[in-house]
XYZ file of C-alpha atoms in Angstrom:
278
model
C -20.123 1.176 -16.197
C -17.598 2.825 -18.284
C -15.342 1.523 -20.923
C -12.094 3.056 -18.962
C -13.476 1.535 -15.759
C -12.857 -1.545 -16.947
C -9.981 -1.584 -18.802
C -8.442 -0.139 -15.862
C -10.353 -3.241 -13.000
C -8.349 -5.457 -15.749
C -5.311 -4.084 -15.223
C -5.700 -3.358 -11.663
C -6.868 -6.170 -10.416
C -5.741 -9.433 -10.352
C -9.548 -11.216 -10.391
C -11.793 -12.168 -8.100
C -10.766 -15.035 -6.114
C -7.843 -15.622 -3.943
C -6.730 -17.900 -6.345
C -6.275 -15.803 -8.854
C -4.355 -13.887 -6.204
C -1.566 -15.964 -6.691
C -1.704 -16.610 -9.889
C -0.893 -13.144 -10.239
C 1.709 -13.529 -7.752
C 3.732 -16.366 -8.807
C 4.039 -14.296 -12.026
C 5.005 -11.484 -9.792
C 7.293 -13.494 -7.743
C 8.962 -14.774 -11.214
C 9.784 -11.113 -12.601
C 12.360 -10.693 -9.621
C 9.132 -8.718 -7.481
C 7.396 -8.644 -4.024
C 3.589 -9.605 -4.547
C 1.758 -7.299 -1.950
C -1.510 -8.853 -1.547
C -4.272 -6.846 -0.613
C -7.996 -8.329 -0.572
C -10.147 -5.543 -1.726
C -13.147 -4.268 0.894
C -13.525 -1.403 2.889
C -16.046 0.323 5.312
C -17.304 -3.075 6.473
C -20.455 -2.641 9.332
C -21.582 -6.113 9.787
C -19.518 -8.146 11.816
C -19.905 -11.625 9.801
C -18.598 -9.583 6.577
C -15.553 -8.696 8.857
C -15.063 -11.923 10.247
C -15.247 -13.339 6.638
C -12.886 -10.950 5.351
C -10.575 -11.561 8.433
C -10.434 -15.480 7.564
C -9.977 -14.643 3.878
C -6.234 -12.986 5.116
C -5.825 -16.063 7.494
C -6.302 -18.268 3.859
C -4.295 -16.096 1.888
C -1.169 -15.944 3.771
C -1.274 -19.883 4.301
C -1.663 -20.050 0.956
C 1.282 -18.261 0.333
C 2.888 -20.085 2.455
C 2.451 -22.917 0.872
C 3.027 -22.075 -2.344
C 6.749 -20.730 -1.100
C 5.818 -16.850 -2.005
C 7.940 -14.313 -0.908
C 5.001 -12.007 -0.033
C 3.852 -9.150 2.011
C 0.050 -8.816 3.169
C -1.685 -4.972 3.559
C -5.037 -4.657 5.277
C -7.611 -1.993 5.680
C -8.223 -0.831 9.484
C -12.143 -0.591 8.391
C -12.237 -4.386 6.861
C -11.032 -5.588 9.846
C -13.783 -3.981 12.172
C -12.419 -0.270 12.200
C -15.994 1.125 10.741
C -17.688 -1.301 13.636
C -15.629 -0.486 16.735
C -11.677 -0.277 17.769
C -11.352 -2.927 20.125
C -13.311 -5.247 17.380
C -10.628 -4.183 14.860
C -7.665 -4.322 17.168
C -8.446 -8.038 18.164
C -8.380 -8.488 14.671
C -5.096 -7.046 13.308
C -3.517 -8.487 16.238
C -5.211 -11.974 15.168
C -3.464 -11.150 11.812
C -0.169 -9.879 12.795
C 0.267 -13.525 14.961
C -0.484 -15.790 12.419
C 1.637 -12.720 9.969
C 4.454 -13.070 12.168
C 4.229 -16.987 12.537
C 4.402 -17.745 8.744
C 7.166 -15.341 7.966
C 4.550 -12.509 6.004
C 5.742 -9.058 6.082
C 2.186 -7.311 7.020
C 0.950 -4.083 6.209
C -1.748 -1.977 7.636
C -2.811 0.427 4.561
C -3.882 3.747 5.354
C -7.954 5.030 4.571
C -9.768 8.120 4.757
C -8.843 10.864 7.593
C -11.453 9.888 9.952
C -10.132 7.018 10.807
C -6.387 7.851 11.016
C -6.001 8.680 14.914
C -6.916 4.459 15.071
C -5.425 3.603 12.271
C -1.710 4.679 14.081
C -3.419 3.339 17.285
C -3.908 0.067 15.801
C -0.249 0.043 14.038
C 1.448 1.231 17.695
C -0.005 -1.563 19.672
C 1.504 -4.481 17.375
C 4.978 -2.224 16.370
C 6.892 -3.643 19.627
C 6.812 -7.255 18.103
C 7.916 -6.528 14.354
C 7.187 -7.498 11.411
C 4.191 -5.280 10.559
C 4.408 -1.997 8.701
C 2.102 1.265 7.995
C 1.337 3.260 4.816
C 1.267 6.952 5.161
C 0.057 9.702 2.987
C 2.485 12.322 1.548
C -0.545 14.777 1.009
C -1.714 14.776 4.430
C -0.388 17.605 5.863
C 0.277 16.095 9.133
C 2.110 13.277 8.073
C 6.001 14.427 8.957
C 5.349 14.612 12.371
C 3.462 10.928 12.192
C 6.658 9.813 9.814
C 8.956 11.077 12.707
C 7.493 9.792 15.727
C 6.398 6.207 13.623
C 10.606 6.016 12.905
C 11.407 7.205 16.491
C 8.967 4.080 17.278
C 10.819 1.603 15.344
C 7.776 1.488 12.733
C 8.392 0.541 9.090
C 6.870 3.087 6.763
C 5.278 2.445 3.039
C 5.088 6.245 1.963
C 2.428 6.958 -0.209
C 0.620 9.956 -1.923
C -2.735 9.077 -0.691
C -6.120 9.169 -3.440
C -9.098 9.744 -0.996
C -10.545 12.939 -1.427
C -9.684 15.267 1.422
C -10.548 18.534 2.260
C -7.685 21.845 1.658
C -7.591 22.296 6.386
C -5.540 18.714 6.595
C -4.634 17.753 2.818
C -2.434 19.846 0.388
C -4.843 20.030 -2.713
C -2.148 20.553 -5.665
C -0.423 17.895 -7.646
C 3.036 20.214 -6.769
C 2.738 20.416 -3.217
C 2.203 16.806 -2.396
C 5.001 15.915 -4.718
C 7.449 18.565 -2.238
C 5.621 17.066 0.555
C 5.957 13.557 -0.866
C 10.403 14.235 -1.474
C 10.772 15.807 1.787
C 8.997 12.850 3.650
C 11.194 10.433 1.310
C 14.657 12.469 2.374
C 13.542 12.490 5.829
C 13.231 8.902 5.948
C 16.276 8.245 4.131
C 18.257 10.344 7.014
C 16.861 8.652 9.509
C 14.843 5.448 9.003
C 16.339 1.616 7.963
C 13.508 0.213 6.500
C 11.127 1.687 4.169
C 8.679 0.925 1.492
C 8.713 4.016 -1.579
C 5.500 3.497 -3.179
C 4.672 5.337 -6.255
C 4.220 5.741 -9.838
C 6.373 9.244 -10.550
C 9.249 8.014 -12.158
C 11.453 10.732 -11.016
C 10.272 9.905 -7.778
C 11.753 6.233 -8.134
C 14.446 6.897 -10.608
C 15.592 9.371 -7.415
C 15.199 6.847 -4.659
C 17.151 4.077 -6.757
C 20.021 6.563 -6.695
C 19.549 7.873 -2.782
C 19.848 3.894 -2.159
C 23.006 3.070 -4.256
C 24.545 5.729 -1.630
C 22.832 5.698 1.500
C 22.397 1.022 0.867
C 19.290 1.154 2.932
C 16.378 -1.886 3.225
C 14.496 0.243 0.741
C 11.623 -1.015 -1.687
C 10.201 0.860 -4.511
C 6.992 -0.313 -5.310
C 3.940 0.349 -7.372
C 0.626 -1.138 -8.317
C -0.396 -3.973 -10.420
C -0.507 -2.998 -13.991
C 1.189 0.937 -13.789
C 4.725 1.214 -13.910
C 5.518 -2.388 -13.816
C 7.449 -2.109 -16.639
C 9.957 0.532 -15.393
C 10.492 -0.584 -11.673
C 11.698 -4.402 -13.348
C 14.389 -2.120 -14.994
C 15.209 -0.885 -11.559
C 15.162 -4.324 -10.124
C 17.566 -5.765 -13.045
C 19.783 -2.692 -11.711
C 19.404 -3.944 -7.872
C 16.744 -2.457 -6.734
C 14.198 -4.465 -4.489
C 10.984 -3.641 -5.694
C 7.223 -4.881 -5.164
C 4.054 -4.764 -6.594
C 0.377 -4.267 -4.834
C -1.516 -6.755 -5.865
C -5.396 -6.416 -4.597
C -7.964 -9.230 -5.826
C -11.770 -9.348 -4.586
C -15.049 -8.695 -5.503
C -15.001 -5.211 -4.147
C -13.086 -3.552 -6.841
C -15.218 -1.081 -7.878
C -14.317 1.388 -5.445
C -11.135 1.403 -5.116
C -10.917 1.651 -9.199
C -12.991 4.500 -9.473
C -10.610 6.112 -6.388
C -7.613 4.978 -8.407
C -8.690 7.129 -11.147
C -10.338 10.087 -9.139
C -7.430 12.669 -11.114
C -7.172 13.161 -14.348
C -3.316 12.234 -14.211
C -4.479 8.411 -13.124
C -6.824 8.680 -16.221
C -4.006 9.546 -18.768
C -1.494 7.312 -16.951
C -3.649 4.279 -17.358
C -4.115 5.245 -20.952
C -0.181 5.862 -21.585
C 0.664 2.503 -20.243
C -1.936 0.168 -21.736
C 0.552 -1.821 -23.210
C 3.308 -2.368 -20.878
C 3.991 -5.602 -18.702
Protein backbone atom coordinates (compact mmCIF):
# COMPACT_ATOMS: atom_id res chain seq x y z
CA UNK A 1 0.00 0.00 0.00
CA UNK A 2 1.43 3.37 -1.00
CA UNK A 3 2.63 5.94 1.52
CA UNK A 4 0.13 8.51 0.29
CA UNK A 5 -2.81 6.13 0.85
CA UNK A 6 -1.69 5.39 4.41
CA UNK A 7 -1.08 9.08 5.03
CA UNK A 8 -4.52 9.98 3.71
CA UNK A 9 -6.14 7.28 5.84
CA UNK A 10 -4.64 8.76 9.01
CA UNK A 11 -6.09 12.15 8.11
CA UNK A 12 -9.44 11.02 6.72
CA UNK A 13 -10.38 8.26 9.18
CA UNK A 14 -11.07 8.64 12.91
CA UNK A 15 -9.95 5.07 13.66
CA UNK A 16 -11.29 1.55 13.48
CA UNK A 17 -13.77 1.36 16.35
CA UNK A 18 -16.63 3.28 17.90
CA UNK A 19 -14.54 4.68 20.72
CA UNK A 20 -12.16 6.23 18.16
CA UNK A 21 -15.14 7.92 16.53
CA UNK A 22 -16.36 9.27 19.85
CA UNK A 23 -12.92 10.65 20.74
CA UNK A 24 -12.69 12.54 17.45
CA UNK A 25 -16.33 13.64 17.69
CA UNK A 26 -15.71 15.18 21.11
CA UNK A 27 -12.72 17.06 19.71
CA UNK A 28 -14.71 18.30 16.71
CA UNK A 29 -17.54 19.36 19.00
CA UNK A 30 -15.11 21.28 21.23
CA UNK A 31 -14.11 23.30 18.15
CA UNK A 32 -17.70 24.39 17.70
CA UNK A 33 -18.42 22.11 14.73
CA UNK A 34 -21.04 19.38 14.40
CA UNK A 35 -19.64 15.83 14.21
CA UNK A 36 -21.25 13.97 11.28
CA UNK A 37 -20.28 10.34 11.82
CA UNK A 38 -20.23 7.47 9.33
CA UNK A 39 -19.40 3.83 9.99
CA UNK A 40 -17.47 2.67 6.93
CA UNK A 41 -18.75 -0.14 4.74
CA UNK A 42 -20.67 -0.57 1.49
CA UNK A 43 -21.73 -3.20 -1.04
CA UNK A 44 -22.50 -5.69 1.72
CA UNK A 45 -23.97 -8.91 0.31
CA UNK A 46 -24.22 -10.96 3.50
CA UNK A 47 -27.25 -10.46 5.74
CA UNK A 48 -25.16 -11.10 8.84
CA UNK A 49 -22.78 -8.31 7.87
CA UNK A 50 -25.73 -5.99 7.20
CA UNK A 51 -27.28 -6.73 10.59
CA UNK A 52 -23.91 -6.12 12.24
CA UNK A 53 -23.65 -2.73 10.53
CA UNK A 54 -27.17 -1.74 11.59
CA UNK A 55 -26.41 -2.71 15.19
CA UNK A 56 -23.19 -0.68 15.03
CA UNK A 57 -25.20 2.36 13.99
CA UNK A 58 -27.62 1.81 16.86
CA UNK A 59 -24.69 1.60 19.29
CA UNK A 60 -23.13 4.69 17.73
CA UNK A 61 -26.29 6.78 18.11
CA UNK A 62 -26.90 5.62 21.67
CA UNK A 63 -23.26 6.33 22.57
CA UNK A 64 -23.46 9.82 21.06
CA UNK A 65 -26.59 10.50 23.08
CA UNK A 66 -25.02 9.17 26.28
CA UNK A 67 -21.93 11.31 25.69
CA UNK A 68 -24.05 14.43 25.23
CA UNK A 69 -22.77 14.93 21.70
CA UNK A 70 -24.89 17.13 19.43
CA UNK A 71 -24.11 15.27 16.27
CA UNK A 72 -25.41 13.65 13.11
CA UNK A 73 -25.00 10.21 11.54
CA UNK A 74 -24.72 9.16 7.88
CA UNK A 75 -25.51 5.67 6.56
CA UNK A 76 -24.93 4.13 3.14
CA UNK A 77 -27.82 2.25 1.46
CA UNK A 78 -25.77 -0.81 0.44
CA UNK A 79 -24.46 -1.02 3.98
CA UNK A 80 -27.96 -1.56 5.34
CA UNK A 81 -29.12 -4.07 2.74
CA UNK A 82 -29.73 -2.39 -0.64
CA UNK A 83 -27.21 -4.60 -2.44
CA UNK A 84 -29.28 -7.59 -1.23
CA UNK A 85 -32.85 -6.30 -1.62
CA UNK A 86 -34.83 -3.09 -1.40
CA UNK A 87 -37.15 -4.53 1.23
CA UNK A 88 -34.25 -5.35 3.56
CA UNK A 89 -32.79 -1.87 3.13
CA UNK A 90 -36.17 -0.24 3.73
CA UNK A 91 -36.71 -2.26 6.89
CA UNK A 92 -33.29 -1.31 8.26
CA UNK A 93 -33.52 2.32 7.18
CA UNK A 94 -36.86 2.70 8.98
CA UNK A 95 -35.37 1.01 12.03
CA UNK A 96 -32.45 3.43 12.13
CA UNK A 97 -34.65 6.46 11.40
CA UNK A 98 -36.88 5.59 14.37
CA UNK A 99 -33.85 5.21 16.63
CA UNK A 100 -32.41 8.53 15.42
CA UNK A 101 -35.69 10.38 16.03
CA UNK A 102 -36.04 8.85 19.50
CA UNK A 103 -32.51 10.01 20.38
CA UNK A 104 -32.74 13.42 18.70
CA UNK A 105 -29.99 12.65 16.18
CA UNK A 106 -30.29 13.77 12.55
CA UNK A 107 -29.85 10.85 10.14
CA UNK A 108 -28.36 11.28 6.67
CA UNK A 109 -28.74 8.80 3.81
CA UNK A 110 -25.56 8.96 1.75
CA UNK A 111 -25.65 8.56 -2.04
CA UNK A 112 -23.59 5.82 -3.68
CA UNK A 113 -23.04 4.84 -7.31
CA UNK A 114 -25.62 5.66 -9.98
CA UNK A 115 -27.00 2.11 -10.15
CA UNK A 116 -28.47 2.57 -6.65
CA UNK A 117 -29.80 6.11 -7.11
CA UNK A 118 -33.49 5.39 -7.77
CA UNK A 119 -33.82 2.99 -4.85
CA UNK A 120 -31.91 5.37 -2.58
CA UNK A 121 -34.37 8.15 -3.38
CA UNK A 122 -37.24 5.74 -2.82
CA UNK A 123 -35.82 4.85 0.61
CA UNK A 124 -35.57 8.51 1.55
CA UNK A 125 -39.08 9.38 0.41
CA UNK A 126 -40.39 6.57 2.62
CA UNK A 127 -39.20 8.44 5.74
CA UNK A 128 -39.11 12.13 4.80
CA UNK A 129 -42.64 12.88 6.00
CA UNK A 130 -41.68 12.09 9.61
CA UNK A 131 -38.69 14.45 9.57
CA UNK A 132 -35.24 14.12 11.12
CA UNK A 133 -33.68 12.69 7.95
CA UNK A 134 -31.64 14.10 5.08
CA UNK A 135 -30.13 12.84 1.84
CA UNK A 136 -26.89 13.51 -0.03
CA UNK A 137 -27.25 14.64 -3.65
CA UNK A 138 -24.30 14.53 -6.04
CA UNK A 139 -23.97 17.64 -8.20
CA UNK A 140 -21.94 15.90 -10.91
CA UNK A 141 -25.00 13.89 -11.97
CA UNK A 142 -26.91 15.45 -14.86
CA UNK A 143 -30.28 14.58 -13.35
CA UNK A 144 -29.60 16.22 -9.97
CA UNK A 145 -31.41 19.50 -10.76
CA UNK A 146 -34.65 17.54 -11.19
CA UNK A 147 -34.01 15.47 -8.05
CA UNK A 148 -33.20 18.53 -5.95
CA UNK A 149 -36.34 20.33 -7.10
CA UNK A 150 -38.57 17.34 -6.31
CA UNK A 151 -36.92 16.72 -2.93
CA UNK A 152 -37.33 20.35 -1.87
CA UNK A 153 -41.03 20.25 -2.82
CA UNK A 154 -41.42 17.13 -0.69
CA UNK A 155 -39.81 18.82 2.32
CA UNK A 156 -36.54 16.95 2.04
CA UNK A 157 -33.27 18.12 3.56
CA UNK A 158 -30.33 17.97 1.14
CA UNK A 159 -26.58 17.70 1.70
CA UNK A 160 -25.09 18.87 -1.58
CA UNK A 161 -21.85 17.10 -2.54
CA UNK A 162 -19.91 16.99 -5.80
CA UNK A 163 -19.74 13.19 -6.05
CA UNK A 164 -16.81 10.79 -5.80
CA UNK A 165 -17.92 7.70 -7.74
CA UNK A 166 -16.69 7.04 -11.26
CA UNK A 167 -19.66 7.51 -13.62
CA UNK A 168 -19.88 7.74 -17.39
CA UNK A 169 -20.51 10.86 -19.50
CA UNK A 170 -24.07 9.73 -20.21
CA UNK A 171 -25.09 10.37 -16.60
CA UNK A 172 -22.39 12.60 -15.10
CA UNK A 173 -20.45 15.75 -15.93
CA UNK A 174 -16.81 14.83 -16.46
CA UNK A 175 -14.81 18.04 -16.16
CA UNK A 176 -14.04 19.93 -12.97
CA UNK A 177 -15.48 23.10 -14.56
CA UNK A 178 -18.81 21.46 -15.40
CA UNK A 179 -19.13 19.87 -11.99
CA UNK A 180 -18.34 23.12 -10.23
CA UNK A 181 -20.75 25.08 -12.41
CA UNK A 182 -23.56 22.63 -11.68
CA UNK A 183 -22.75 22.64 -7.97
CA UNK A 184 -23.13 26.44 -7.87
CA UNK A 185 -26.37 26.23 -9.86
CA UNK A 186 -27.86 23.72 -7.42
CA UNK A 187 -26.60 25.67 -4.41
CA UNK A 188 -28.29 28.84 -5.63
CA UNK A 189 -31.52 26.90 -6.17
CA UNK A 190 -31.35 25.69 -2.57
CA UNK A 191 -30.84 29.23 -1.31
CA UNK A 192 -33.86 30.34 -3.33
CA UNK A 193 -36.23 27.46 -2.57
CA UNK A 194 -35.15 25.52 0.55
CA UNK A 195 -35.03 26.49 4.21
CA UNK A 196 -32.58 23.91 5.56
CA UNK A 197 -29.65 22.29 3.71
CA UNK A 198 -25.95 21.50 3.88
CA UNK A 199 -23.23 22.71 1.52
CA UNK A 200 -20.53 20.02 1.58
CA UNK A 201 -17.38 20.84 -0.37
CA UNK A 202 -13.66 21.54 0.00
CA UNK A 203 -13.82 24.37 -2.51
CA UNK A 204 -12.95 27.43 -0.42
CA UNK A 205 -14.54 29.79 -2.92
CA UNK A 206 -17.86 27.95 -2.75
CA UNK A 207 -17.75 27.72 1.04
CA UNK A 208 -17.11 31.46 1.25
CA UNK A 209 -19.82 32.18 -1.31
CA UNK A 210 -22.34 30.12 0.66
CA UNK A 211 -21.34 31.84 3.88
CA UNK A 212 -21.80 35.29 2.37
CA UNK A 213 -25.10 34.34 0.72
CA UNK A 214 -26.46 33.13 4.01
CA UNK A 215 -25.57 36.38 5.71
CA UNK A 216 -28.27 37.87 3.46
CA UNK A 217 -30.73 34.97 3.30
CA UNK A 218 -30.44 33.80 6.93
CA UNK A 219 -31.45 30.19 6.23
CA UNK A 220 -30.62 27.07 8.24
CA UNK A 221 -27.44 26.32 6.31
CA UNK A 222 -24.59 24.07 7.40
CA UNK A 223 -21.16 24.17 5.74
CA UNK A 224 -19.48 20.76 5.79
CA UNK A 225 -16.06 19.28 5.02
CA UNK A 226 -14.38 15.91 5.48
CA UNK A 227 -12.23 15.13 8.48
CA UNK A 228 -8.69 16.32 7.79
CA UNK A 229 -9.45 18.54 4.80
CA UNK A 230 -10.20 22.28 5.05
CA UNK A 231 -10.97 21.88 8.76
CA UNK A 232 -9.08 25.05 9.71
CA UNK A 233 -10.86 27.08 7.05
CA UNK A 234 -14.25 25.80 8.18
CA UNK A 235 -13.41 26.71 11.78
CA UNK A 236 -12.52 30.24 10.67
CA UNK A 237 -16.00 30.55 9.13
CA UNK A 238 -17.58 29.14 12.28
CA UNK A 239 -15.85 31.88 14.27
CA UNK A 240 -17.49 34.39 11.92
CA UNK A 241 -20.91 32.90 12.65
CA UNK A 242 -21.28 29.97 10.26
CA UNK A 243 -22.81 26.66 11.24
CA UNK A 244 -20.32 23.94 10.34
CA UNK A 245 -20.02 20.15 10.32
CA UNK A 246 -17.13 17.74 9.83
CA UNK A 247 -17.76 14.31 8.29
CA UNK A 248 -16.05 11.67 10.46
CA UNK A 249 -15.69 8.15 8.99
CA UNK A 250 -14.50 5.26 11.14
CA UNK A 251 -14.19 1.49 10.89
CA UNK A 252 -11.97 -1.19 9.42
CA UNK A 253 -13.34 -1.02 5.85
CA UNK A 254 -11.53 2.18 4.92
CA UNK A 255 -9.43 1.34 1.85
CA UNK A 256 -12.15 1.83 -0.80
CA UNK A 257 -13.29 5.03 0.86
CA UNK A 258 -9.80 6.55 0.87
CA UNK A 259 -9.00 5.48 -2.68
CA UNK A 260 -12.27 6.96 -3.93
CA UNK A 261 -11.50 10.26 -2.24
CA UNK A 262 -8.06 10.27 -3.84
CA UNK A 263 -9.18 9.25 -7.34
CA UNK A 264 -8.79 12.71 -8.77
CA UNK A 265 -5.32 14.25 -8.81
CA UNK A 266 -6.77 17.39 -7.26
CA UNK A 267 -7.64 15.42 -4.13
CA UNK A 268 -4.07 14.18 -3.73
CA UNK A 269 -2.80 17.74 -4.14
CA UNK A 270 -5.30 18.94 -1.55
CA UNK A 271 -4.16 16.29 0.95
CA UNK A 272 -0.55 17.40 0.56
CA UNK A 273 -1.46 21.09 0.67
CA UNK A 274 -3.46 20.70 3.88
CA UNK A 275 -1.16 18.15 5.53
CA UNK A 276 -0.32 20.39 8.45
CA UNK A 277 -3.73 21.92 9.02
CA UNK A 278 -5.61 21.09 12.16
